[in-house]
Structures are given as C-alpha cells and as structure tokens.
Coordinates of C-alpha atoms in Angstrom, one line a residue:
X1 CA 0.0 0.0 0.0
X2 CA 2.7 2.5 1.1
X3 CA 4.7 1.7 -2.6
X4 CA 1.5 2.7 -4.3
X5 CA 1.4 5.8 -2.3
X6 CA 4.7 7.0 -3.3
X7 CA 3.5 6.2 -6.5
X8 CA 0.9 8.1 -6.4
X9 CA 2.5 11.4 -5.3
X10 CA 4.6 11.1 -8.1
X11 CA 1.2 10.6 -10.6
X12 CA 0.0 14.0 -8.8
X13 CA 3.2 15.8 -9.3
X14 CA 2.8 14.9 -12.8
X15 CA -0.8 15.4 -13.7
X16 CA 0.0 19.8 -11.9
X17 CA 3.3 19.7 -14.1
X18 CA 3.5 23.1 -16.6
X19 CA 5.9 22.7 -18.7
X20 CA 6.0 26.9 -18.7
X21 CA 6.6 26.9 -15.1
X22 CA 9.3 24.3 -15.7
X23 CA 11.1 26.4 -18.4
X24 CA 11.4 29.1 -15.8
X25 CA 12.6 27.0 -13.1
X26 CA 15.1 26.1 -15.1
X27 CA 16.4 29.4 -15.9
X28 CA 16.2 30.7 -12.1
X29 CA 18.1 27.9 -10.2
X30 CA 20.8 28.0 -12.9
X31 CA 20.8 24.9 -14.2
X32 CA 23.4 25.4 -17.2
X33 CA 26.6 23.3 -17.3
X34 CA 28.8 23.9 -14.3
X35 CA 26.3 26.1 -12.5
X36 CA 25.1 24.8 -8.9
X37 CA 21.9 23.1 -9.9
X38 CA 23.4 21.9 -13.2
X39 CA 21.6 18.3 -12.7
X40 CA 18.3 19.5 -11.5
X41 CA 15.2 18.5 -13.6
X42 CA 12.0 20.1 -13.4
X43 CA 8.6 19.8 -13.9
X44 CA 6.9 22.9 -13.0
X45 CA 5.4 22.8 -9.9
X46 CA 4.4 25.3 -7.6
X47 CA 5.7 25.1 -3.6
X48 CA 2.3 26.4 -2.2
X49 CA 1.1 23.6 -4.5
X50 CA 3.8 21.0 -3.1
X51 CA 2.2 21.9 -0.2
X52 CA -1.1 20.5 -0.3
X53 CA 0.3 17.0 -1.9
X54 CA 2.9 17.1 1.4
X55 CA -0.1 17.3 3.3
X56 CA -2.5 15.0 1.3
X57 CA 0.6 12.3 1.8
X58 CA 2.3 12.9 4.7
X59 CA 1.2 9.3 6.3
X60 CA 3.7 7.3 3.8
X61 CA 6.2 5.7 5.6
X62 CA 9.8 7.1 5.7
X63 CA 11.3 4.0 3.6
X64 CA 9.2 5.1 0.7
X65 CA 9.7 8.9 1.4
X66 CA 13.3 7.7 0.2
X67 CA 12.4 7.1 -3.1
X68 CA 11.3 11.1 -3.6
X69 CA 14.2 12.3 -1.7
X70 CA 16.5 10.3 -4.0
X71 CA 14.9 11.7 -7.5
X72 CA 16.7 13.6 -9.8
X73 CA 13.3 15.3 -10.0
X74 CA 13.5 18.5 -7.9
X75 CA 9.8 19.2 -7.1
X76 CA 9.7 14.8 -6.2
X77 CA 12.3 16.0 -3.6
X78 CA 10.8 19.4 -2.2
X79 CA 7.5 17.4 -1.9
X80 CA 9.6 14.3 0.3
X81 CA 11.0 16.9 2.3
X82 CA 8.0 18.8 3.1
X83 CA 6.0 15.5 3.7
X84 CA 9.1 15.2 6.4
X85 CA 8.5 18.6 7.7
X86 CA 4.5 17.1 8.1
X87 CA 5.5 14.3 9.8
X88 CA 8.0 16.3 12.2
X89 CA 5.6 18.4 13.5
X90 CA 2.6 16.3 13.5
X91 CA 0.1 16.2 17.0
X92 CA 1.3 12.2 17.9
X93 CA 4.9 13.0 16.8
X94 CA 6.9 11.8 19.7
X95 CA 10.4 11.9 20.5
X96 CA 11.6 8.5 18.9
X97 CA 9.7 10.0 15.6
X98 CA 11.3 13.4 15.9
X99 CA 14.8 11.6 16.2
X100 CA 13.8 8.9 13.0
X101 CA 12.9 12.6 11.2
X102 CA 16.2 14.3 11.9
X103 CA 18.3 10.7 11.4
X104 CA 16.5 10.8 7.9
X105 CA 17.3 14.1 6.7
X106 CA 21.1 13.8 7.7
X107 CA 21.4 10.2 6.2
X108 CA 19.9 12.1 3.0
X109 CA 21.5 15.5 3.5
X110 CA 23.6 15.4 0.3
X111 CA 20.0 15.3 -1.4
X112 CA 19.1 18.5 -0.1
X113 CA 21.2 19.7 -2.5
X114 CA 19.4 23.7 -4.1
X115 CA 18.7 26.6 -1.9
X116 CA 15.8 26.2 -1.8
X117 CA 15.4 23.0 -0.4
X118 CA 17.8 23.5 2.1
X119 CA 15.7 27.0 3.5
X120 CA 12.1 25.4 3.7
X121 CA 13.8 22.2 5.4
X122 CA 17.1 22.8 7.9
X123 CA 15.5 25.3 10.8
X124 CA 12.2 23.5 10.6
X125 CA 13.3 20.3 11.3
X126 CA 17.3 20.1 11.8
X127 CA 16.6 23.7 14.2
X128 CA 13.9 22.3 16.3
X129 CA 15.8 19.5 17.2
X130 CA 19.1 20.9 18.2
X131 CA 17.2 23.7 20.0
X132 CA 15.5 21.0 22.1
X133 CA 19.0 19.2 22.6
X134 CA 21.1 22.3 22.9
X135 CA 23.6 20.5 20.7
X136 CA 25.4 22.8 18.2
X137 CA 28.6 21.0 17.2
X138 CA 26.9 19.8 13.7
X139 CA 26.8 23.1 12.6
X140 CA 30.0 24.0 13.3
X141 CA 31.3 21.4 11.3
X142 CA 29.5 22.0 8.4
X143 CA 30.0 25.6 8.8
X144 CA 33.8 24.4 8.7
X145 CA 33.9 22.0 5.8
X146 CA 36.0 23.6 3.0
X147 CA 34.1 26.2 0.8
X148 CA 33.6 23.4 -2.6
X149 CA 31.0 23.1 -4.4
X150 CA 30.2 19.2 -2.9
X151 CA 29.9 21.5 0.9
X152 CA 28.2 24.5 -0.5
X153 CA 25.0 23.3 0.8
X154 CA 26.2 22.3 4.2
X155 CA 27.8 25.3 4.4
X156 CA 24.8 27.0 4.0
X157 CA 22.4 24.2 6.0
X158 CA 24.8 25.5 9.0
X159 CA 23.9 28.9 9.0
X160 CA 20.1 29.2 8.2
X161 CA 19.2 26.7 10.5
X162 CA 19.9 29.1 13.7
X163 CA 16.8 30.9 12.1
X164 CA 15.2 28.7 14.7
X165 CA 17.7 29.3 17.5
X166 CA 17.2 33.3 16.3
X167 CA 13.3 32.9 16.9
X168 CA 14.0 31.9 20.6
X169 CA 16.2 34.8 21.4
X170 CA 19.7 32.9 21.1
X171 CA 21.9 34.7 18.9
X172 CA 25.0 33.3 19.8
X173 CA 25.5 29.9 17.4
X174 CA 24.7 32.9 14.4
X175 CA 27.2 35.1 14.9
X176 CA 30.1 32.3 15.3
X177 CA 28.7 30.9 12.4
X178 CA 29.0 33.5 10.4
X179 CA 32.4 34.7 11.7
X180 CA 33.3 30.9 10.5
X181 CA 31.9 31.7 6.8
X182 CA 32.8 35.2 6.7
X183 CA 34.6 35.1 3.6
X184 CA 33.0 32.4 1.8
X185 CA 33.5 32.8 -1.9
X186 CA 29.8 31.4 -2.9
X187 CA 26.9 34.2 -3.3
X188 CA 24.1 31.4 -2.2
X189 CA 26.6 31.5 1.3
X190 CA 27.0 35.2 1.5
X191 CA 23.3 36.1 0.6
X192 CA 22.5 33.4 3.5
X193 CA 25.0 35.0 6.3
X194 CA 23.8 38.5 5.6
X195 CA 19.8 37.0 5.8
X196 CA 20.5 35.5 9.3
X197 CA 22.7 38.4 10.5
X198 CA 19.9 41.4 9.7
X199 CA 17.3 38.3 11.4
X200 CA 19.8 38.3 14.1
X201 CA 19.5 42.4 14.3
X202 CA 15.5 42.7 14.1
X203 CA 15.9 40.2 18.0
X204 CA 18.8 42.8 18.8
X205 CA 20.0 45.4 16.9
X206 CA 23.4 46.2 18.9
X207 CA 24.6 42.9 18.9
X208 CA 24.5 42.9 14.9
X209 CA 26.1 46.5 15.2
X210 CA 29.1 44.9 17.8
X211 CA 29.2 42.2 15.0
X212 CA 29.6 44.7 12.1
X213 CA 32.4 46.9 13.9
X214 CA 34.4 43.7 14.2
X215 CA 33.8 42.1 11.0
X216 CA 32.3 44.8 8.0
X217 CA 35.5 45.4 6.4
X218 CA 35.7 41.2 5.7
X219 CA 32.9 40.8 4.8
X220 CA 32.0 40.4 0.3
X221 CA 29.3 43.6 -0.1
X222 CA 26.7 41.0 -0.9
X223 CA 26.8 39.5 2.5
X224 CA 26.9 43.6 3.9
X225 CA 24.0 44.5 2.3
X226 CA 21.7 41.8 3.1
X227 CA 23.2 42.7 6.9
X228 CA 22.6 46.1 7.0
X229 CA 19.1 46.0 4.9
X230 CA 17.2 47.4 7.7
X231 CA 19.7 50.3 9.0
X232 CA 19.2 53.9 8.6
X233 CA 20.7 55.7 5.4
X234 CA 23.5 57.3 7.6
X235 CA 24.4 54.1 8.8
X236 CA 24.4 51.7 5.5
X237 CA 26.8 54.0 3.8
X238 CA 29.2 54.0 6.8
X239 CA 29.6 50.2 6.5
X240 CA 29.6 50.1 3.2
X241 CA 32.6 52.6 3.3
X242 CA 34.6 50.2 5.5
X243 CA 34.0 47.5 3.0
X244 CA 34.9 49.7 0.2
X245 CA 38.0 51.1 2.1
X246 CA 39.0 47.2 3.0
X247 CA 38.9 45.5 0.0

C-alpha cells in the first residue's frame, strides 16, 4: 500500500506539471553546465502547491519517502522533504519520531542539494531539534567544511538553521557561524550569512552592530547588504565605506 502511495504522489506531481513553469525554473536555479543546480530536472510545480500534496501524503512511511528524496526530480524531492517537515511536526509526533525525522534528513543530507530546499527544510526540522538538545557542534562542522561546491549546501544548511535558535532569542551559534563563513567565496553563502545576520539584528539590533564593527571590512558587499538591509541611510553607507575602504 505505502509503494502505491509514493506512486501516487509522483502521478500527482505529474498530472500539476506546466511545462511553462518548468522552463522558468530552469532558468532561475541555474541549471546550465557547471552552474550549482546543473543536474536538477524540473517539472513545474508550484511550492504552495507541493504543499497541499505534502499534506494530502504525509502518512507514507519514511522508507518510501526515500524514493522522492533520492529523485533527480526537484519538485519529487521538495514534496519528500516537506511531507518530512509534516511528519515532524505532526500532534502524535513523539520523540523517537522526531529523532527517525532528523536521522532521515542527515542520512539524505547530500539530497538537499538547491537553496531552496535546504531553507524550507534545515531550521524547521534540523533547528527544532538541536534547539531542544542544545547541541550545536553539527553546525560547526558543516560551517567548517572547506568552501567546494560538494559542501556548499552544508555550508549553507549551517547557517540558516539558527533561524530557529534566532526565533527563541539565542543569537550566539549565528554570529560564530558567520564569523566561520565570513569570507566564503559562494553568493548562495553570502546572501545566507547577511539573511541571518539582519534576522539576528530585528531580535537585537546592537549585537548585529558589535558584529559589524568587528567584521564589516571582511565581509564580500553582498553578505553587507543583506546585513545592514534594515539600517538607517546614515548608517548603511558608513559600513559600506569600511568594506569599500578594505577591499
């Protein structure tokens, strides 16, 4: 029954396919020889749409969630991890679940392999778990793995996940992280430090300023600007001078 299920989500991936929508994706995740989602194949499906399959299927058992995660098939993976997002956070969810959850996604991490997938995944589930455990050390290791193309999704797994620690007030696993990646060649890693750093800021604006006078004259101007987004005028072109002046 649950092999026919699986089936069955890929049979209603298919039948919402648009091939217009597909042509597009293809262009916007960069999917041209040697760019970072190079192998992807789309179909042309809508998340808000993936959505409401995750939710229509989120009983199928996590053996046969394997067989979307594994798909060369982009939305067939979004859909598998949002059906594991589901199952996280479902009512009867207990611990042991929680734990199979979290053991899934990191035996299948190298599968969570666009932006994308890592954002709408890593806090949710990865987050939530090392918030309840207080254990951090994962992060730090994939915040340290060398800056190649095989890490640049750990990399970046490592830093947006402390969105969830940031929603609880705990800024600290952020900031190291990002002193860690500070100079990370990879836009997708720059744009993803300067997102949690100005997150950081909205919880508490003077830390993020303590961070910037130590670190703004490192740090590439795409990181800075995502950082500093929300500061006044005044303010933004200061930092951006230190940048300009550093590099």
């Amino acid at each position: 029954m649950n092999s026919i299920k699986v089936s069955l989500v890929g049979r209603t991936l298919d039948k919402l396919a648009n091939q217009d929508q597909a042509r597009a994706s293809k262009l916007f995740f960069k999917t041209g020889q040697g760019d970072y989602a190079e192998k992807d194949r789309f179909i042309g499906v809508s998340v808000p749409i993936q959505r409401k399959v995750a939710k229509q299927f989120q009983e199928i058992k996590l053996r046969e969630l394997e067989k979307l995660i594994n798909s060369p098939i982009h939305e067939y993976r979004m859909t598998g991890l949002l059906i594991l997002v589901e199952k996280y956070y479902a009512k009867l969810t207990g611990d042991y679940l929680r734990q199979e959850c979290v053991d899934f996604y990191l035996g299948h991490v190298d599968q969570v392999n666009n932006w994308d997938l890592v954002d709408t995944s890593c806090y949710k589930l990865l987050g939530d778990y090392l918030w309840r455990k207080q254990e951090f050390e994962l992060l730090y290791r994939y915040a340290g793995l060398e800056s190649t193309r095989q890490n640049l999704w750990k990399n970046r797994i490592a830093i947006v996940t402390t969105l969830a620690f940031i929603r609880h007030d705990r800024l600290d696993q952020t900031y190291q992280i990002s002193e860690i990646l500070i100079r990370h060649p990879e836009d997708l890693i720059q744009k993803a430090v300067g997102w949690m750093l100005r997150e950081a800021g909205k919880r508490d604006r003077y830390s993020l300023i303590d961070f910037l006078n130590i670190y703004a004259g490192q740090m590439p101007r795409t990181m800075l600007g995502y950082a500093i987004e929300r500061f006044e005028p005044d303010l933004k072109r200061y930092y951006r001078g230190l940048v300009a002046y550093s590099n």
